[in-house]
JSON list of C-alpha atoms in Angstrom, two decimals:
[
{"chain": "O", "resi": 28, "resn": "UNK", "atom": "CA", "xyz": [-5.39, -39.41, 7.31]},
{"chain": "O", "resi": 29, "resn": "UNK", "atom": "CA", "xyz": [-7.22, -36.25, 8.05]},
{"chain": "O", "resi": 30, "resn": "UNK", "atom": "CA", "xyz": [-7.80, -34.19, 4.92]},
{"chain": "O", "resi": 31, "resn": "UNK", "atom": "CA", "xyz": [-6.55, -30.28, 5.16]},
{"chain": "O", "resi": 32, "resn": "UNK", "atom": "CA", "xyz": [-9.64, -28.04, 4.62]},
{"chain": "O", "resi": 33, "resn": "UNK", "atom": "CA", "xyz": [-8.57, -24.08, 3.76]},
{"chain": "O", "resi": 34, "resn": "UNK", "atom": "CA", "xyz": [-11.06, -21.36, 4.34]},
{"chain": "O", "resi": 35, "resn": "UNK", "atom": "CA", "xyz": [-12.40, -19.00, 1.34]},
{"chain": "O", "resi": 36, "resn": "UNK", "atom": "CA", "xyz": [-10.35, -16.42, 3.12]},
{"chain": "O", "resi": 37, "resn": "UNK", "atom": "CA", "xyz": [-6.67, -17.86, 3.24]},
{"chain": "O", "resi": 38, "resn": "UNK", "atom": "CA", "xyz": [-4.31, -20.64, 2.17]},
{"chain": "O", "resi": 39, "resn": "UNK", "atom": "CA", "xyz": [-1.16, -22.12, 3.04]},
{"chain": "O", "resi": 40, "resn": "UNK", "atom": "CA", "xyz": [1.32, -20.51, 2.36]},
{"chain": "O", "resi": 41, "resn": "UNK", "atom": "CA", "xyz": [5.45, -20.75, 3.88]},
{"chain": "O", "resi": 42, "resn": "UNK", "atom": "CA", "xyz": [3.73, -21.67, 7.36]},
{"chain": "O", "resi": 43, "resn": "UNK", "atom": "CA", "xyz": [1.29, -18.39, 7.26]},
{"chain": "O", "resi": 44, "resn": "UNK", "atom": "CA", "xyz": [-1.90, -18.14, 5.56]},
{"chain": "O", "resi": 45, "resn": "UNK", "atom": "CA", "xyz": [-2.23, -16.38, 2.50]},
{"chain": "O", "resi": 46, "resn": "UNK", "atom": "CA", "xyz": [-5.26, -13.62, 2.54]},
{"chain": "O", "resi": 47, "resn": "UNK", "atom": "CA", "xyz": [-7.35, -14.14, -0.35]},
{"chain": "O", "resi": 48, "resn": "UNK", "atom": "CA", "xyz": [-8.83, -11.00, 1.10]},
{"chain": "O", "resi": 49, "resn": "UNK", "atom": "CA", "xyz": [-8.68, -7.85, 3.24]},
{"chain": "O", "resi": 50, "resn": "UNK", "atom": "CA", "xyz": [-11.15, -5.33, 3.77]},
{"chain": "O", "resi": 51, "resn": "UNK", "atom": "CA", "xyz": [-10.80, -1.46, 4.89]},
{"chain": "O", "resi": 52, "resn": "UNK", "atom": "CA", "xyz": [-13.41, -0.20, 7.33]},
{"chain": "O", "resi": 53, "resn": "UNK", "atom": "CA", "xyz": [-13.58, 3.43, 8.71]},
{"chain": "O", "resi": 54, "resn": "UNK", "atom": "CA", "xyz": [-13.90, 3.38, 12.36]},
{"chain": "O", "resi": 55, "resn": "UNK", "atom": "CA", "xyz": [-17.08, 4.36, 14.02]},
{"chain": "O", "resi": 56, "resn": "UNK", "atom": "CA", "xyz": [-17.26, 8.14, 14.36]},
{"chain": "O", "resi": 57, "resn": "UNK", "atom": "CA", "xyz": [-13.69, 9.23, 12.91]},
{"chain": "O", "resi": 58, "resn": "UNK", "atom": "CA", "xyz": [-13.69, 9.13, 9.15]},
{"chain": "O", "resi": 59, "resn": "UNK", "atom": "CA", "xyz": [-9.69, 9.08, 9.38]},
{"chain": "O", "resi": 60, "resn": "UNK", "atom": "CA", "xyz": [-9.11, 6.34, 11.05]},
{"chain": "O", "resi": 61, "resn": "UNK", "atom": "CA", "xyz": [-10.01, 2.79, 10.39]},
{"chain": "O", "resi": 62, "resn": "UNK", "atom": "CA", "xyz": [-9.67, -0.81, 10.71]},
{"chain": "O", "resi": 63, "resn": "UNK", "atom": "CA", "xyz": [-7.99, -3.34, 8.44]},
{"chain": "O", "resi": 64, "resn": "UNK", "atom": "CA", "xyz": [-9.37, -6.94, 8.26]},
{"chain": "O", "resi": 65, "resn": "UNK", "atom": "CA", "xyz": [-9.17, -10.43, 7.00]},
{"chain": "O", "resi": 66, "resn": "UNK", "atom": "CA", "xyz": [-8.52, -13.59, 7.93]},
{"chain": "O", "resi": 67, "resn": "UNK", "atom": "CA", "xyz": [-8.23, -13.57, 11.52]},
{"chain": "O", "resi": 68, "resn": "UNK", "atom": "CA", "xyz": [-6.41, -10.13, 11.46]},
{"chain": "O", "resi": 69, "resn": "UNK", "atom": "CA", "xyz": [-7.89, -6.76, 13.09]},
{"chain": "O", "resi": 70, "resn": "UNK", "atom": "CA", "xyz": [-5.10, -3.75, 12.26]},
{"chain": "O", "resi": 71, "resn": "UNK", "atom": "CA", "xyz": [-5.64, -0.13, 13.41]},
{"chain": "O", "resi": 72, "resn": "UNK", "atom": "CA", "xyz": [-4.87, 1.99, 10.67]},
{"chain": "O", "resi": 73, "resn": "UNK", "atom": "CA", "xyz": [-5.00, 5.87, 9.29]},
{"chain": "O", "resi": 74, "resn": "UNK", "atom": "CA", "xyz": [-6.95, 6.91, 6.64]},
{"chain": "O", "resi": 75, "resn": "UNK", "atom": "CA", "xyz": [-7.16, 9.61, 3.81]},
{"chain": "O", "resi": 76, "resn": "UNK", "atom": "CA", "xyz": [-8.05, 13.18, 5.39]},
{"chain": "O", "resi": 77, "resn": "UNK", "atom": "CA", "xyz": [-10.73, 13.15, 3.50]},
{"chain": "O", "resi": 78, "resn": "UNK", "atom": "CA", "xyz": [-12.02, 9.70, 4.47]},
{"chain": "O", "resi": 79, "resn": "UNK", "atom": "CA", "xyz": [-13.27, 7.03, 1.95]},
{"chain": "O", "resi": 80, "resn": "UNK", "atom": "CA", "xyz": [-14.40, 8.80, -1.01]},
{"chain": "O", "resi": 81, "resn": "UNK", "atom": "CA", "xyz": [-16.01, 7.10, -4.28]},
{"chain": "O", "resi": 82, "resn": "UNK", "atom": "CA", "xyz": [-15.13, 9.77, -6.80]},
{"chain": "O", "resi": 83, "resn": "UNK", "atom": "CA", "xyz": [-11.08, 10.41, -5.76]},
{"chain": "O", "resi": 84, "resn": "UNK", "atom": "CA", "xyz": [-9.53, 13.08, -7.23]},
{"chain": "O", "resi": 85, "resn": "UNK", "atom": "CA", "xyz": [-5.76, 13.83, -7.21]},
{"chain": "O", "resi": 86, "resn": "UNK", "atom": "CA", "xyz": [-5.10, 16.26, -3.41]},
{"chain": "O", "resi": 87, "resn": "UNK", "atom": "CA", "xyz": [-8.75, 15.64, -2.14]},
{"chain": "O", "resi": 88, "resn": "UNK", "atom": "CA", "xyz": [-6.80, 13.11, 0.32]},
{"chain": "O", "resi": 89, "resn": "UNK", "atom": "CA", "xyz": [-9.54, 11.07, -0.13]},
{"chain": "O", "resi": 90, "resn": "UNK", "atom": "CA", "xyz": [-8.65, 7.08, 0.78]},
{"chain": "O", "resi": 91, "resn": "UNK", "atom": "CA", "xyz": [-10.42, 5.41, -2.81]},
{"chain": "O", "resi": 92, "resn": "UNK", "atom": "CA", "xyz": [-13.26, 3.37, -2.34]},
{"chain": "O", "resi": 93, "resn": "UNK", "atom": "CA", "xyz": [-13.29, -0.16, -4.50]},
{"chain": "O", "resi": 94, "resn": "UNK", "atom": "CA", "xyz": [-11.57, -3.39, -4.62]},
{"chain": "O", "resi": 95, "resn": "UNK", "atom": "CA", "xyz": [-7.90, -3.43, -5.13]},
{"chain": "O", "resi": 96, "resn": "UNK", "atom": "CA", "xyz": [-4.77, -6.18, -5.45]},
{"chain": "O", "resi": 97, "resn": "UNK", "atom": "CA", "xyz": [-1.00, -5.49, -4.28]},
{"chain": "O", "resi": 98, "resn": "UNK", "atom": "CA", "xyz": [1.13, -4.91, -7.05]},
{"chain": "O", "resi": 99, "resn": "UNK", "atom": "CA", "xyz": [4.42, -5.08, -4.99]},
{"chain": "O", "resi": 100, "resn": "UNK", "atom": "CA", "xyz": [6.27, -4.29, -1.84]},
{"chain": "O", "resi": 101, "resn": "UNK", "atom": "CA", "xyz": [9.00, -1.57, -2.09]},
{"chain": "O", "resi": 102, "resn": "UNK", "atom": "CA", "xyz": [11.29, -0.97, 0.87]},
{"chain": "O", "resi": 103, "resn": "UNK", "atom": "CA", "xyz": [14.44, 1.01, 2.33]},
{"chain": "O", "resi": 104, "resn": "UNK", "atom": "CA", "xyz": [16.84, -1.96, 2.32]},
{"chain": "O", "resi": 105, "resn": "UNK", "atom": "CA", "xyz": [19.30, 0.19, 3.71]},
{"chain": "O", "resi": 106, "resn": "UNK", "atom": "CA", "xyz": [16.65, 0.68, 6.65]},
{"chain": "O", "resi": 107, "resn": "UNK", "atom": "CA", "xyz": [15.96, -2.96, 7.18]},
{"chain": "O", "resi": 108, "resn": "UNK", "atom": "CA", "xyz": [15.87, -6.55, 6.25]},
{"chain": "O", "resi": 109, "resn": "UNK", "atom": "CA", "xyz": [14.26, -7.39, 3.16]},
{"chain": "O", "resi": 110, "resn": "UNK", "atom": "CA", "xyz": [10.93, -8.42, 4.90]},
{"chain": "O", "resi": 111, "resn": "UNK", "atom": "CA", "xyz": [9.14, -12.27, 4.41]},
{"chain": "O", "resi": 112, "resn": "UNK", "atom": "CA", "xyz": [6.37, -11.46, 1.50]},
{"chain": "O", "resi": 113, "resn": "UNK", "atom": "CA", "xyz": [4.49, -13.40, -1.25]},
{"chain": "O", "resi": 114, "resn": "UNK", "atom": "CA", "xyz": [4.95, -9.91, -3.09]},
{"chain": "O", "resi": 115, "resn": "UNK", "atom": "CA", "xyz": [7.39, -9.27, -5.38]},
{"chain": "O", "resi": 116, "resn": "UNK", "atom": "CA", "xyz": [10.14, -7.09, -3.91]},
{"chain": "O", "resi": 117, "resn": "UNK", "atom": "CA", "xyz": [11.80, -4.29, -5.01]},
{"chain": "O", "resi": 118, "resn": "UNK", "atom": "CA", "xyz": [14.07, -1.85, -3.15]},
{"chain": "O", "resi": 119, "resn": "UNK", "atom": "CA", "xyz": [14.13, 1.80, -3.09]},
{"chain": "O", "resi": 120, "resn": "UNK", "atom": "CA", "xyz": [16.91, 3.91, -4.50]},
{"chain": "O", "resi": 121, "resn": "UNK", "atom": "CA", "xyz": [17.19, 7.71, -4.19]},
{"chain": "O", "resi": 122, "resn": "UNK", "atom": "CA", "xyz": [16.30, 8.75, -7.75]},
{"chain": "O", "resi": 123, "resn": "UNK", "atom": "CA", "xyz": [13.12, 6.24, -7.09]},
{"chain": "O", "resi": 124, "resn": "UNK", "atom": "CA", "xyz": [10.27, 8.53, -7.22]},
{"chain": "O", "resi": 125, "resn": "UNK", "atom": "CA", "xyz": [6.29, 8.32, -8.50]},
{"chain": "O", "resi": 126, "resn": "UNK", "atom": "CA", "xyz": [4.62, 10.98, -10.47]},
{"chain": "O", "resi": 127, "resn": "UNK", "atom": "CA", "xyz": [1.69, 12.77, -9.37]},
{"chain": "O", "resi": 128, "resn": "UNK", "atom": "CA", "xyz": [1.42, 15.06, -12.20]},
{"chain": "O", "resi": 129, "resn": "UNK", "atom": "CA", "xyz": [-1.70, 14.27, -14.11]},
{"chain": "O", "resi": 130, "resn": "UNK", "atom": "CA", "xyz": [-0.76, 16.22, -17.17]},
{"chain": "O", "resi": 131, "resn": "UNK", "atom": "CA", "xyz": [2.92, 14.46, -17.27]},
{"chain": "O", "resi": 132, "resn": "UNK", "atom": "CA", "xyz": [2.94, 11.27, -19.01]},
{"chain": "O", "resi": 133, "resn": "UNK", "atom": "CA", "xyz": [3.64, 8.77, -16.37]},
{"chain": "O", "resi": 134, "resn": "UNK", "atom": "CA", "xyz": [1.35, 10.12, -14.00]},
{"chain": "O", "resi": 135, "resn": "UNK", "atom": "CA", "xyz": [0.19, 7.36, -11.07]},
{"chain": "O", "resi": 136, "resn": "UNK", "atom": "CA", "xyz": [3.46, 5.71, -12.10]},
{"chain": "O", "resi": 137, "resn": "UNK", "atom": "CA", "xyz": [6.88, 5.48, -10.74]},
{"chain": "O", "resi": 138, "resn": "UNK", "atom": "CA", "xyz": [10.04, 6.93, -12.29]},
{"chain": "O", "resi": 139, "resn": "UNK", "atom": "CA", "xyz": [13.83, 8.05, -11.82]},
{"chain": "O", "resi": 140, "resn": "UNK", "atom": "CA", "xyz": [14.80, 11.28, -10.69]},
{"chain": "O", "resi": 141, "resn": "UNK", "atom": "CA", "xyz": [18.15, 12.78, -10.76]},
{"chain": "O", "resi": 142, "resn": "UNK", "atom": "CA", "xyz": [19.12, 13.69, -7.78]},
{"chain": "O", "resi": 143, "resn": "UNK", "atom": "CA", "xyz": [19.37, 17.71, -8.99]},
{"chain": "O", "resi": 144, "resn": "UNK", "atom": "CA", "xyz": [15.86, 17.44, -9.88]},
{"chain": "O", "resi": 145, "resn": "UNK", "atom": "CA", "xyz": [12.79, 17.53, -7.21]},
{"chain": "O", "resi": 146, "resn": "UNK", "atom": "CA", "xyz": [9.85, 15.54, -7.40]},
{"chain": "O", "resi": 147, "resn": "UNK", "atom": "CA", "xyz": [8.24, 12.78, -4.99]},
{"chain": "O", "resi": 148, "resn": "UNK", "atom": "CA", "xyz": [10.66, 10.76, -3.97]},
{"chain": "O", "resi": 149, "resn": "UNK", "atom": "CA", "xyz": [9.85, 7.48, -2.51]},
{"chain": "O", "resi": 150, "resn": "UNK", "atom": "CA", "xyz": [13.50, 7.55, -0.10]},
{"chain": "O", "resi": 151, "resn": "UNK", "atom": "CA", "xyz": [12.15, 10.38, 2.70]},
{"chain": "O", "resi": 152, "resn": "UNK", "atom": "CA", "xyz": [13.73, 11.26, 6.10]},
{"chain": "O", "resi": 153, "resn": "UNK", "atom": "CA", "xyz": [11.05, 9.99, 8.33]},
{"chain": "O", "resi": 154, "resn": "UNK", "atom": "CA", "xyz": [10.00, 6.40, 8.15]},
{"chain": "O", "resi": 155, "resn": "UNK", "atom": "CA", "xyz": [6.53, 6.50, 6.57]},
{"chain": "O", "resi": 156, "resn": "UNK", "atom": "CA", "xyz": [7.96, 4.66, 3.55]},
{"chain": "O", "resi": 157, "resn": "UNK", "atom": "CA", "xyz": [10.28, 2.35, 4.92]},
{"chain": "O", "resi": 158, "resn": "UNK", "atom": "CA", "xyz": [7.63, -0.06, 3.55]},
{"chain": "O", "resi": 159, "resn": "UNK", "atom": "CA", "xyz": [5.26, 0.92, 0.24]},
{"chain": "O", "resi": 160, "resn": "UNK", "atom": "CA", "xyz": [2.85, -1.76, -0.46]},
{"chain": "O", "resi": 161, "resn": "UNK", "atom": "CA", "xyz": [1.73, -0.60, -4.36]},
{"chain": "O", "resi": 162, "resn": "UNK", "atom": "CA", "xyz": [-1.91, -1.28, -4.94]},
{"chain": "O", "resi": 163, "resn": "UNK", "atom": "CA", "xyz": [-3.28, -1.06, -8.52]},
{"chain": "O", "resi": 164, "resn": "UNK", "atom": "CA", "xyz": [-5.83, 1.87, -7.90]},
{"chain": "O", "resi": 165, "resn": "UNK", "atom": "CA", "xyz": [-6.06, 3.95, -11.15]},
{"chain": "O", "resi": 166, "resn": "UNK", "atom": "CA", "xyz": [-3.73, 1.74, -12.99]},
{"chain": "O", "resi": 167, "resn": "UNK", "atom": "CA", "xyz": [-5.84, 0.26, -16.19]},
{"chain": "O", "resi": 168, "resn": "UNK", "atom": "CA", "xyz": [-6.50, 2.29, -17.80]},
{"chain": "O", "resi": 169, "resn": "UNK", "atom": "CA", "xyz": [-4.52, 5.10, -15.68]},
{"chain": "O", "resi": 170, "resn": "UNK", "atom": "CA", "xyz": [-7.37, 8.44, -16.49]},
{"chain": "O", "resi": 171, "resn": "UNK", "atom": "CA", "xyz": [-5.40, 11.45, -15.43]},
{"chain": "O", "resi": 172, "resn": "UNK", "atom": "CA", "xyz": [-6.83, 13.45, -11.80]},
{"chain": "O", "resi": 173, "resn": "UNK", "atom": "CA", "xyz": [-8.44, 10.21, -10.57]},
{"chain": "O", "resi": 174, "resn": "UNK", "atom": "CA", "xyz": [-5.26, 9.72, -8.12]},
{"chain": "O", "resi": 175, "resn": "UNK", "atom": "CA", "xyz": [-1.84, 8.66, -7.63]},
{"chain": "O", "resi": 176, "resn": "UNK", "atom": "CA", "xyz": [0.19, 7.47, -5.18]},
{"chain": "O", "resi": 177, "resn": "UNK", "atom": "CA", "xyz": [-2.16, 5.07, -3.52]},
{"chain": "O", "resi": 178, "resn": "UNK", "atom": "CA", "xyz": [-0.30, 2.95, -0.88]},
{"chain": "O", "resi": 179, "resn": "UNK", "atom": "CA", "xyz": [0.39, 0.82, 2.14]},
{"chain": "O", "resi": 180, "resn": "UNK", "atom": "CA", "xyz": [2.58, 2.35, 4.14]},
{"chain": "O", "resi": 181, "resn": "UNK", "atom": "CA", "xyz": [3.85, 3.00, 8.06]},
{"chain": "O", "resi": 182, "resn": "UNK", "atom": "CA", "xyz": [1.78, 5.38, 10.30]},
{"chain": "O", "resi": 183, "resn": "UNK", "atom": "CA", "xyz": [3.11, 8.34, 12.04]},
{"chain": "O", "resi": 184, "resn": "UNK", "atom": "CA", "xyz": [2.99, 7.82, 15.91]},
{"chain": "O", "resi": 185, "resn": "UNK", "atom": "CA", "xyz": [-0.13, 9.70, 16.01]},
{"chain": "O", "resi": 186, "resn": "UNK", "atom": "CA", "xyz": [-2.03, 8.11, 13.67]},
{"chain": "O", "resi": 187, "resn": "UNK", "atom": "CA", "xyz": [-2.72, 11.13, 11.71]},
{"chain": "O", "resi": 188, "resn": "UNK", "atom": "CA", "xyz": [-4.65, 11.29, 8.65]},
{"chain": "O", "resi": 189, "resn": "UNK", "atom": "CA", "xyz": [-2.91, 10.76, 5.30]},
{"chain": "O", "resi": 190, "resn": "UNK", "atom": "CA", "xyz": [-2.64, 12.32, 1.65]},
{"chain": "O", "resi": 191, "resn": "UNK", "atom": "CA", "xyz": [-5.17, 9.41, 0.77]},
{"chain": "O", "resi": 192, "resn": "UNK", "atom": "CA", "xyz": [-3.07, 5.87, 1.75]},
{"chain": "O", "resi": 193, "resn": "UNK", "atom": "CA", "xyz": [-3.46, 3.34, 4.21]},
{"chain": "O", "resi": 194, "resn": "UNK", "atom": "CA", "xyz": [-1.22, 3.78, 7.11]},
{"chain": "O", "resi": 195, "resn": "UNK", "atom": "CA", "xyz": [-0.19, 1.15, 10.14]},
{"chain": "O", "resi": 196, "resn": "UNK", "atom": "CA", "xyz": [2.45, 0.31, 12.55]},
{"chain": "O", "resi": 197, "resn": "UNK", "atom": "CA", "xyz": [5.68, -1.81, 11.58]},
{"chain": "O", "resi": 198, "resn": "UNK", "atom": "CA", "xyz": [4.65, -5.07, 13.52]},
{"chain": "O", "resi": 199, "resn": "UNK", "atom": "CA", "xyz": [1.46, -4.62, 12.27]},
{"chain": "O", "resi": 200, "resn": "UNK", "atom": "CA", "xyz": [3.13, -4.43, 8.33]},
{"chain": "O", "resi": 201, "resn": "UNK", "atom": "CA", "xyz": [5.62, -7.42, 8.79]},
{"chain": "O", "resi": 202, "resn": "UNK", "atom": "CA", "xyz": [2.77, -9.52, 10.19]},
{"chain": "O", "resi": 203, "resn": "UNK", "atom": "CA", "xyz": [0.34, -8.35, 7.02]},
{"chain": "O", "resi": 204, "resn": "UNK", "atom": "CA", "xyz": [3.73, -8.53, 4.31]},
{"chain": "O", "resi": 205, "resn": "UNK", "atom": "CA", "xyz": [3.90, -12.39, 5.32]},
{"chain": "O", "resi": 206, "resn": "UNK", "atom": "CA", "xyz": [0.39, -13.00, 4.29]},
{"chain": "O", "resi": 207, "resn": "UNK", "atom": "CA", "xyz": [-0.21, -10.97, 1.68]},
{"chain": "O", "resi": 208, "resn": "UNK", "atom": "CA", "xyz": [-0.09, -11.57, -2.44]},
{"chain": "O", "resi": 209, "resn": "UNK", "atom": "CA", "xyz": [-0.45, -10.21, -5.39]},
{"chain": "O", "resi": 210, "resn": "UNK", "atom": "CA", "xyz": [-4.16, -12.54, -5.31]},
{"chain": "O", "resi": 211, "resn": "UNK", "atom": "CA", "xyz": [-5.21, -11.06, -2.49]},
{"chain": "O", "resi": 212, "resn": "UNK", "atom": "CA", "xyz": [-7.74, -8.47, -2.88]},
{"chain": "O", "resi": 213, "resn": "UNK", "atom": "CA", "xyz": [-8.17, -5.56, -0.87]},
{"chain": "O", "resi": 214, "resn": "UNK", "atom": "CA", "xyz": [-11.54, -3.63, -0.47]},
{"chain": "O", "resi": 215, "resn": "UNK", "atom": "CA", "xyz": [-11.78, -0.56, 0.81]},
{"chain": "O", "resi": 216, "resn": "UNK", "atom": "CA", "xyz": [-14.89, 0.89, 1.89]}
]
C-alpha cells in the first residue's frame, strides 16, 4: 500500500487541498495590482491604492503588510449559493455593516445598522461584496487608526485599486473559498 505524503503547503481536505498558506505579491512595476499564491494557485488580484504599506493607517488605502488568517466568509445568499468553504459561513443581512470609526467603540468590527441609519454596510448595489473573506488584521488587540475593513473580496472589471483589500474575480474566489481555512495563513507583502 502506497503511503499518502501531503506537502508543507496543503492537505486533504473534501477532495481539494487545504492551503496551509497563501502569499500576496505586488506585481512587477504596478504597486496596485498583484498576484496571489500558494499551493499550486497563481490569482491576479487588485491591491490597496496605496500599495503594500507596513505602517497602515485608517483611508491611506494602503493593502497591510504581515501575516494574516481568515476569520470567516460572509456572502449575499440572496445573490448566490452558499459557496463550498472550510470557513465558517455567515450571510449578509441589510443592517450588517462594519465600523470604520476609530473613535467609536467597535471600530474594525462588524455591527447592525438600522436601516434609517447610514454607515458601511456590507449589502451594496454592485457585486464587490457578494463574497467578504474577514482576515484578522488589527483584531488583537484592535489599536484605533491602524485600519479596518481589511478583506477578500470580488474585483471590479477593471481591476482597479481598492480602499486597502484584496480584490479577484468570482471563479478565481470559489476556487480559493474551497481551499481555504481558518489555519491557513495569508502573507501579504
Amino acid at each position: 500500500m502506497k503511503k499518502l505524503v501531503v506537502s508543507n503547503n496543503y492537505k486533504k481536505a473534501g477532495g481539494h487541498r487545504r492551503l496551509s498558506a497563501v502569499t500576496i505579491r505586488p506585481a512587477a512595476g504596478n504597486r496596485c495590482r498583484g498576484w496571489l499564491s500558494g499551493g499550486g494557485l497563481g490569482i491576479p488580484v487588485a491591491l490597496g491604492r496605496g500599495g503594500i504599506l507596513a505602517n497602515k493607517r485608517e483611508g491611506d488605502g494602503g493593502t497591510p503588510r504581515g501575516t494574516f488568517h481568515a476569520r470567516q466568509l460572509w456572502w449575499r445568499a440572496d445573490r448566490h449559493a452558499r459557496p463550498r468553504t472550510l470557513l465558517p459561513v455567515r450571510a449578509i443581512e441589510p443592517e450588517d455593516a462594519w465600523c470604520e470609526d476609530p473613535t467609536d467603540r467597535h471600530y474594525n468590527r462588524p455591527m447592525r445598522l438600522p436601516a434609517d441609519r447610514g454607515g458601511d454596510r456590507l449589502t451594496r448595489a454592485d457585486h464587490l461584496y457578494d463574497f467578504i473573506v474577514e482576515i484578522d488584521h488589527n483584531r488583537t488587540p484592535r489599536v484605533a487608526g491602524r485600519g479596518s475593513a481589511v478583506f477578500l473580496h470580488l474585483a471590479r472589471t477593471n481591476f482597479a485599486p481598492t480602499a486597502g483589500c484584496i480584490s479577484m474575480t468570482k471563479s478565481a474566489m470559489l476556487h480559493l473559498l474551497r481551499r481555504l481555512s481558518p489555519k491557513t495563513k495569508i502573507v501579504i507583502g
